[in-house]
Amino acid sequence: MENNVVVVENLKIEIKLDEGILTPVRDISFAIRENETLGLVGESGCGKSLTSKAIMGINDKKCITTGKINFIEEGESRNLLEMKFGGTEIRSIRGKSVSMIFQEPMSSFSPLFTIGHQISEFVRIHITKDKKKAKEISIEAMRRVGIANPEKRFNQYPHEFSGGMLQRALIAMALICNPKLLIADEPTTALDVTIQAQILELMKQLQKEYNMAILYITHDLGTVARICDRVAVMYLGKIVEIAPVKDIFKNPLHPYTIGLLGSVHKIGGGHERLFSIEGTVPLAMNLENKCSFYDRCIYRDTEICSAAEPCLREVEEGHFVACYRDLPSLLKQNSK
């Protein structure tokens, strides 16, 4: 597909433990285009953050990562997984062409240095060694993300910033090199609702300005509906459904996606009882060759679903699902 910024192919992450091999990410594939936001959703522990850190090249060395992460820049495709861990090549891309906004802004900044010092240090690594020029670029970046009086804020410490202002400072740092790909790992979780809306709006504005691709990682389906163009739903390290955001909400097809949407309270829903997915998520270790959602699925077929794990298949344009159900007929039924 044209204008892809990153193409992930059969990404697999394994961690060797005394009890066996844990596989938190299991052969997932997806692509993100320029100016597109792909939402990666799923409950805690499904492999979302490990996937994002694999793209950034910051997973622990204990994580054995295979597959391909092809990053396309200026017509050249490079497999990030072939680059040496901590080497010069990956460091030239990380933070410059591919940036990341982390979940907790307070833990992303050192309390020992001013915000301006930490942002300008980032500038001196990737843009210019000149301290005066780096300060000017940093102050302008802080102004661009809506930090009032950035000249004064430049000399303040993290504890002097509110949570929302810290998140803006983190976004300023992430965008200072105009990256091609921005990874946002639940960037608004620690913020109140009003500040969340401001941060999301800011990200969309800056995306249009710089034509960025965004990988937005969250478990908040409301945020997904607001900011994402397409959605990939993860369960137990696998992508079980991927589709345009409108199709996910209008015609969810995988039983897990249906369960996720059913567990969200709807405005005007009164005192309706929320849907609950039975059972618990199994450990991604020594898994049987059957549908990973088999034990919790209300639609399971003992003979078919326990025979092998389903692969993603396209049931209508751009809508892929890993399920054995008769999905085409279900689509027709939902459209009536």
C-alpha positions as CSV (number, residue, x, y, z in Angstrom):
1,M,0.0,0.0,0.0
2,E,1.3,3.5,-0.9
3,N,2.4,6.0,1.7
4,N,3.1,3.5,4.4
5,V,5.4,4.8,7.1
6,V,5.8,1.5,9.1
7,V,5.0,-2.0,8.1
8,V,5.1,-4.7,10.9
9,E,5.3,-8.3,9.6
10,N,4.9,-11.4,11.8
11,L,6.3,-9.6,14.9
12,K,6.9,-12.1,17.7
13,I,8.3,-11.5,21.1
14,E,9.4,-14.3,23.4
15,I,10.7,-14.2,27.0
16,K,12.5,-17.2,28.5
17,L,11.4,-18.0,32.0
18,D,12.1,-21.0,34.3
19,E,8.6,-22.2,33.8
20,G,8.8,-22.1,30.0
21,I,8.7,-19.5,27.1
22,L,6.3,-16.6,27.5
23,T,5.1,-15.3,24.2
24,P,3.4,-11.9,24.9
25,V,3.3,-10.9,21.2
26,R,2.5,-13.6,18.7
27,D,3.0,-13.1,15.0
28,I,1.2,-9.8,14.5
29,S,1.2,-7.7,11.3
30,F,-0.1,-4.2,10.5
31,A,0.8,-1.1,8.6
32,I,0.3,2.7,9.3
33,R,0.1,5.3,6.5
34,E,1.1,8.9,6.5
35,N,-1.4,11.1,8.4
36,E,-3.2,8.1,9.7
37,T,-3.9,7.1,13.3
38,L,-4.0,3.4,14.1
39,G,-5.5,2.6,17.5
40,L,-4.1,-0.5,19.2
41,V,-6.6,-1.6,21.9
42,G,-6.9,-4.4,24.3
43,E,-6.8,-5.1,28.0
44,S,-3.7,-4.8,30.2
45,G,-1.1,-7.5,29.4
46,C,-2.2,-8.2,25.8
47,G,1.1,-7.0,24.3
48,K,0.3,-3.5,23.3
49,S,3.2,-1.7,25.0
50,L,5.8,-4.4,24.1
51,T,4.8,-3.9,20.5
52,S,5.4,-0.2,20.6
53,K,8.7,-0.6,22.5
54,A,9.8,-3.1,19.8
55,I,9.3,-0.5,17.2
56,M,11.3,2.0,19.3
57,G,14.0,-0.6,20.0
58,I,13.8,-0.1,23.7
59,N,12.5,-3.5,24.9
60,D,14.7,-5.3,27.5
61,K,17.4,-7.6,26.0
62,K,15.5,-10.5,27.6
63,C,12.8,-10.0,24.9
64,I,13.7,-12.2,21.9
65,T,12.1,-10.4,19.0
66,T,11.6,-11.8,15.5
67,G,9.8,-10.8,12.3
68,K,10.2,-7.5,10.5
69,I,9.5,-3.8,11.4
70,N,10.0,-2.0,8.2
71,F,10.3,1.8,8.6
72,I,10.0,3.8,5.3
73,E,11.6,7.2,5.1
74,E,12.3,9.1,1.9
75,G,11.5,6.0,-0.2
76,E,13.9,3.8,1.7
77,S,12.7,0.9,3.8
78,R,14.8,-0.3,6.7
79,N,14.1,-3.2,9.0
80,L,14.5,-1.8,12.5
81,L,15.0,-5.3,14.0
82,E,18.2,-5.7,12.0
83,M,19.8,-2.7,13.7
84,K,22.1,-3.4,16.6
85,F,20.5,-2.9,20.0
86,G,21.7,0.5,21.3
87,G,23.7,1.0,18.1
88,T,24.3,4.3,16.2
89,E,21.8,3.5,13.4
90,I,18.8,2.8,15.7
91,R,19.7,5.8,17.9
92,S,19.7,8.0,14.8
93,I,16.1,7.0,14.1
94,R,14.8,6.7,17.7
95,G,13.6,10.1,18.9
96,K,14.2,11.8,15.5
97,S,12.2,9.9,12.9
98,V,10.2,7.7,15.4
99,S,9.2,9.3,18.7
100,M,7.2,8.1,21.6
101,I,5.0,9.7,24.3
102,F,4.8,7.6,27.4
103,Q,1.9,7.1,29.8
104,E,3.4,8.8,32.9
105,P,4.9,12.2,32.2
106,M,6.2,12.6,35.7
107,S,8.4,9.5,35.4
108,S,9.5,10.5,31.9
109,F,11.5,13.6,33.2
110,S,14.3,13.6,35.7
111,P,13.4,15.6,38.8
112,L,17.1,16.8,39.0
113,F,17.1,18.9,35.9
114,T,14.9,21.7,34.5
115,I,12.4,20.9,31.8
116,G,14.3,23.3,29.4
117,H,17.6,21.5,30.1
118,Q,16.1,18.1,29.2
119,I,14.3,19.3,26.1
120,S,17.4,21.2,24.8
121,E,19.6,18.2,25.6
122,F,17.4,16.2,23.2
123,V,17.8,19.0,20.6
124,R,21.6,19.0,20.9
125,I,21.6,15.2,20.2
126,H,19.5,15.3,17.1
127,I,19.5,18.9,15.7
128,T,22.3,21.2,16.8
129,K,25.2,21.3,19.2
130,D,24.9,25.0,19.7
131,K,23.4,25.6,23.2
132,K,21.9,29.0,22.4
133,K,20.2,27.7,19.2
134,A,19.0,24.6,21.1
135,K,17.4,26.8,23.8
136,E,15.6,28.8,21.1
137,I,14.3,25.7,19.4
138,S,13.2,24.2,22.7
139,I,11.3,27.4,23.7
140,E,9.6,27.5,20.4
141,A,8.6,23.9,20.7
142,M,7.1,24.5,24.1
143,R,5.2,27.5,22.7
144,R,3.9,25.4,19.8
145,V,2.3,22.9,22.2
146,G,0.5,25.6,24.1
147,I,2.8,26.0,27.2
148,A,2.2,29.6,28.3
149,N,5.3,31.8,29.0
150,P,7.8,29.2,27.8
151,E,10.8,31.4,28.5
152,K,9.9,31.2,32.2
153,R,8.8,27.6,32.1
154,F,12.1,26.6,30.4
155,N,13.9,27.1,33.7
156,Q,11.4,25.3,35.9
157,Y,11.6,21.8,37.3
158,P,9.1,19.0,36.6
159,H,7.5,19.3,40.1
160,E,6.6,22.9,39.1
161,F,4.5,21.7,36.2
162,S,0.9,20.4,36.3
163,G,0.2,16.9,34.9
164,G,-1.3,18.5,31.7
165,M,1.7,20.9,31.3
166,L,4.1,18.0,31.8
167,Q,2.4,16.0,29.1
168,R,2.6,19.0,26.7
169,A,6.3,19.3,27.5
170,L,6.7,15.6,26.7
171,I,4.8,16.1,23.4
172,A,7.0,19.1,22.6
173,M,10.1,16.8,23.1
174,A,8.6,14.0,21.0
175,L,7.7,16.3,18.1
176,I,10.7,18.6,18.1
177,C,12.4,16.7,15.2
178,N,9.1,16.4,13.2
179,P,9.0,12.6,13.3
180,K,7.4,10.5,10.6
181,L,5.9,8.1,13.2
182,L,4.6,9.1,16.7
183,I,3.8,6.3,19.2
184,A,1.5,7.4,22.0
185,D,1.2,4.9,24.8
186,E,-1.9,5.8,26.7
187,P,-0.7,9.5,26.9
188,T,-3.8,10.8,28.6
189,T,-4.5,8.1,31.3
190,A,-3.1,10.2,34.2
191,L,-5.0,13.4,33.2
192,D,-8.4,14.7,34.0
193,V,-11.1,14.7,31.3
194,T,-10.7,18.3,30.3
195,I,-7.0,18.1,29.9
196,Q,-7.4,14.8,28.0
197,A,-9.6,16.5,25.4
198,Q,-7.0,19.3,25.0
199,I,-4.1,16.9,24.5
200,L,-6.0,14.8,22.0
201,E,-7.0,17.9,20.0
202,L,-3.4,19.1,20.1
203,M,-2.1,15.8,18.7
204,K,-4.6,15.9,15.8
205,Q,-3.6,19.5,15.0
206,L,0.1,18.6,15.0
207,Q,-0.5,15.5,12.9
208,K,-2.2,17.5,10.2
209,E,0.7,20.1,10.4
210,Y,3.4,17.5,10.0
211,N,1.6,14.7,8.2
212,M,2.6,12.2,10.9
213,A,1.6,8.6,11.3
214,I,0.4,7.8,14.8
215,L,0.2,4.5,16.7
216,Y,-2.2,5.2,19.5
217,I,-2.2,2.6,22.3
218,T,-5.1,2.6,24.7
219,H,-7.8,0.6,26.4
220,D,-10.2,3.6,26.3
221,L,-12.7,3.0,23.5
222,G,-14.1,6.5,23.8
223,T,-10.7,8.0,22.9
224,V,-10.4,5.5,20.1
225,A,-13.6,6.7,18.5
226,R,-12.4,10.3,18.8
227,I,-8.8,10.1,17.5
228,C,-8.3,7.0,15.4
229,D,-8.8,6.2,11.7
230,R,-8.4,2.4,12.0
231,V,-8.4,0.1,15.0
232,A,-6.5,-3.1,15.7
233,V,-7.9,-5.2,18.6
234,M,-5.4,-7.3,20.5
235,Y,-6.1,-10.4,22.7
236,L,-3.4,-12.6,24.2
237,G,-0.7,-11.2,22.0
238,K,-2.6,-11.6,18.7
239,I,-4.5,-9.1,16.6
240,V,-8.0,-10.6,16.4
241,E,-9.7,-7.8,14.4
242,I,-8.6,-4.8,12.4
243,A,-10.9,-2.4,10.6
244,P,-11.8,1.3,10.1
245,V,-12.9,2.8,13.3
246,K,-16.6,3.2,12.2
247,D,-16.8,-0.5,11.2
248,I,-15.4,-1.5,14.6
249,F,-18.2,0.4,16.4
250,K,-21.0,-0.3,13.9
251,N,-20.2,-4.0,13.0
252,P,-17.8,-5.6,15.5
253,L,-17.3,-9.1,14.4
254,H,-14.8,-10.9,16.7
255,P,-16.5,-12.1,20.0
256,Y,-13.8,-10.3,22.0
257,T,-14.4,-7.0,20.3
258,I,-18.1,-7.4,20.8
259,G,-17.5,-8.1,24.5
260,L,-15.2,-5.0,24.8
261,L,-17.8,-2.8,23.3
262,G,-20.6,-4.4,25.4
263,S,-18.7,-3.7,28.6
264,V,-18.7,0.1,28.0
265,H,-21.6,2.1,29.5
266,K,-23.5,4.1,26.8
267,I,-24.9,7.6,27.3
268,G,-28.7,7.3,27.7
269,G,-28.4,3.6,28.5
270,G,-30.0,4.0,31.9
271,H,-29.4,1.2,34.3
272,E,-28.7,-1.4,31.8
273,R,-26.5,-4.3,32.9
274,L,-23.1,-4.2,31.2
275,F,-21.8,-7.2,29.3
276,S,-19.2,-9.3,31.1
277,I,-16.7,-11.6,29.3
278,E,-16.6,-14.9,31.3
279,G,-13.4,-16.4,32.5
280,T,-9.9,-14.8,32.7
281,V,-7.1,-14.2,30.2
282,P,-4.8,-17.2,30.2
283,L,-1.0,-16.9,30.5
284,A,0.7,-16.6,27.1
285,M,2.8,-19.7,27.7
286,N,2.5,-23.3,26.4
287,L,-0.7,-22.4,24.6
288,E,-2.7,-25.1,22.8
289,N,-3.2,-24.9,19.0
290,K,-6.7,-23.6,19.2
291,C,-8.5,-20.2,19.1
292,S,-6.9,-18.1,21.9
293,F,-10.4,-16.9,22.9
294,Y,-11.9,-20.3,22.9
295,D,-12.4,-20.8,26.6
296,R,-14.1,-17.4,27.0
297,C,-16.2,-17.3,23.8
298,I,-20.0,-17.7,24.0
299,Y,-20.1,-18.5,20.2
300,R,-17.4,-21.3,20.3
301,D,-17.8,-24.5,18.3
302,T,-16.1,-27.4,20.1
303,E,-15.1,-29.1,16.9
304,I,-14.0,-26.2,14.7
305,C,-12.6,-23.6,17.2
306,S,-10.5,-26.2,19.1
307,A,-8.8,-27.6,15.9
308,A,-6.4,-24.7,15.2
309,E,-5.9,-21.0,15.8
310,P,-7.7,-18.9,13.2
311,C,-5.8,-16.4,11.0
312,L,-6.9,-12.9,10.1
313,R,-9.1,-13.0,7.0
314,E,-10.7,-10.1,5.1
315,V,-14.5,-10.3,5.3
316,E,-15.1,-6.9,3.6
317,E,-12.8,-4.2,2.3
318,G,-10.4,-3.3,5.0
319,H,-12.1,-5.4,7.7
320,F,-10.0,-8.3,8.9
321,V,-11.1,-10.8,11.6
322,A,-9.5,-13.9,13.1
323,C,-12.6,-16.0,13.8
324,Y,-14.3,-19.2,12.4
325,R,-17.8,-17.9,12.5
326,D,-19.8,-17.3,9.3
327,L,-18.9,-13.6,9.3
328,P,-20.1,-12.6,5.8
329,S,-23.7,-13.7,6.6
330,L,-23.4,-11.9,9.9
331,L,-22.4,-8.7,8.1
332,K,-25.5,-8.9,5.9
333,Q,-27.6,-9.4,9.0
334,N,-26.1,-6.4,10.7
335,S,-26.6,-4.2,7.7
336,K,-30.4,-4.8,7.5
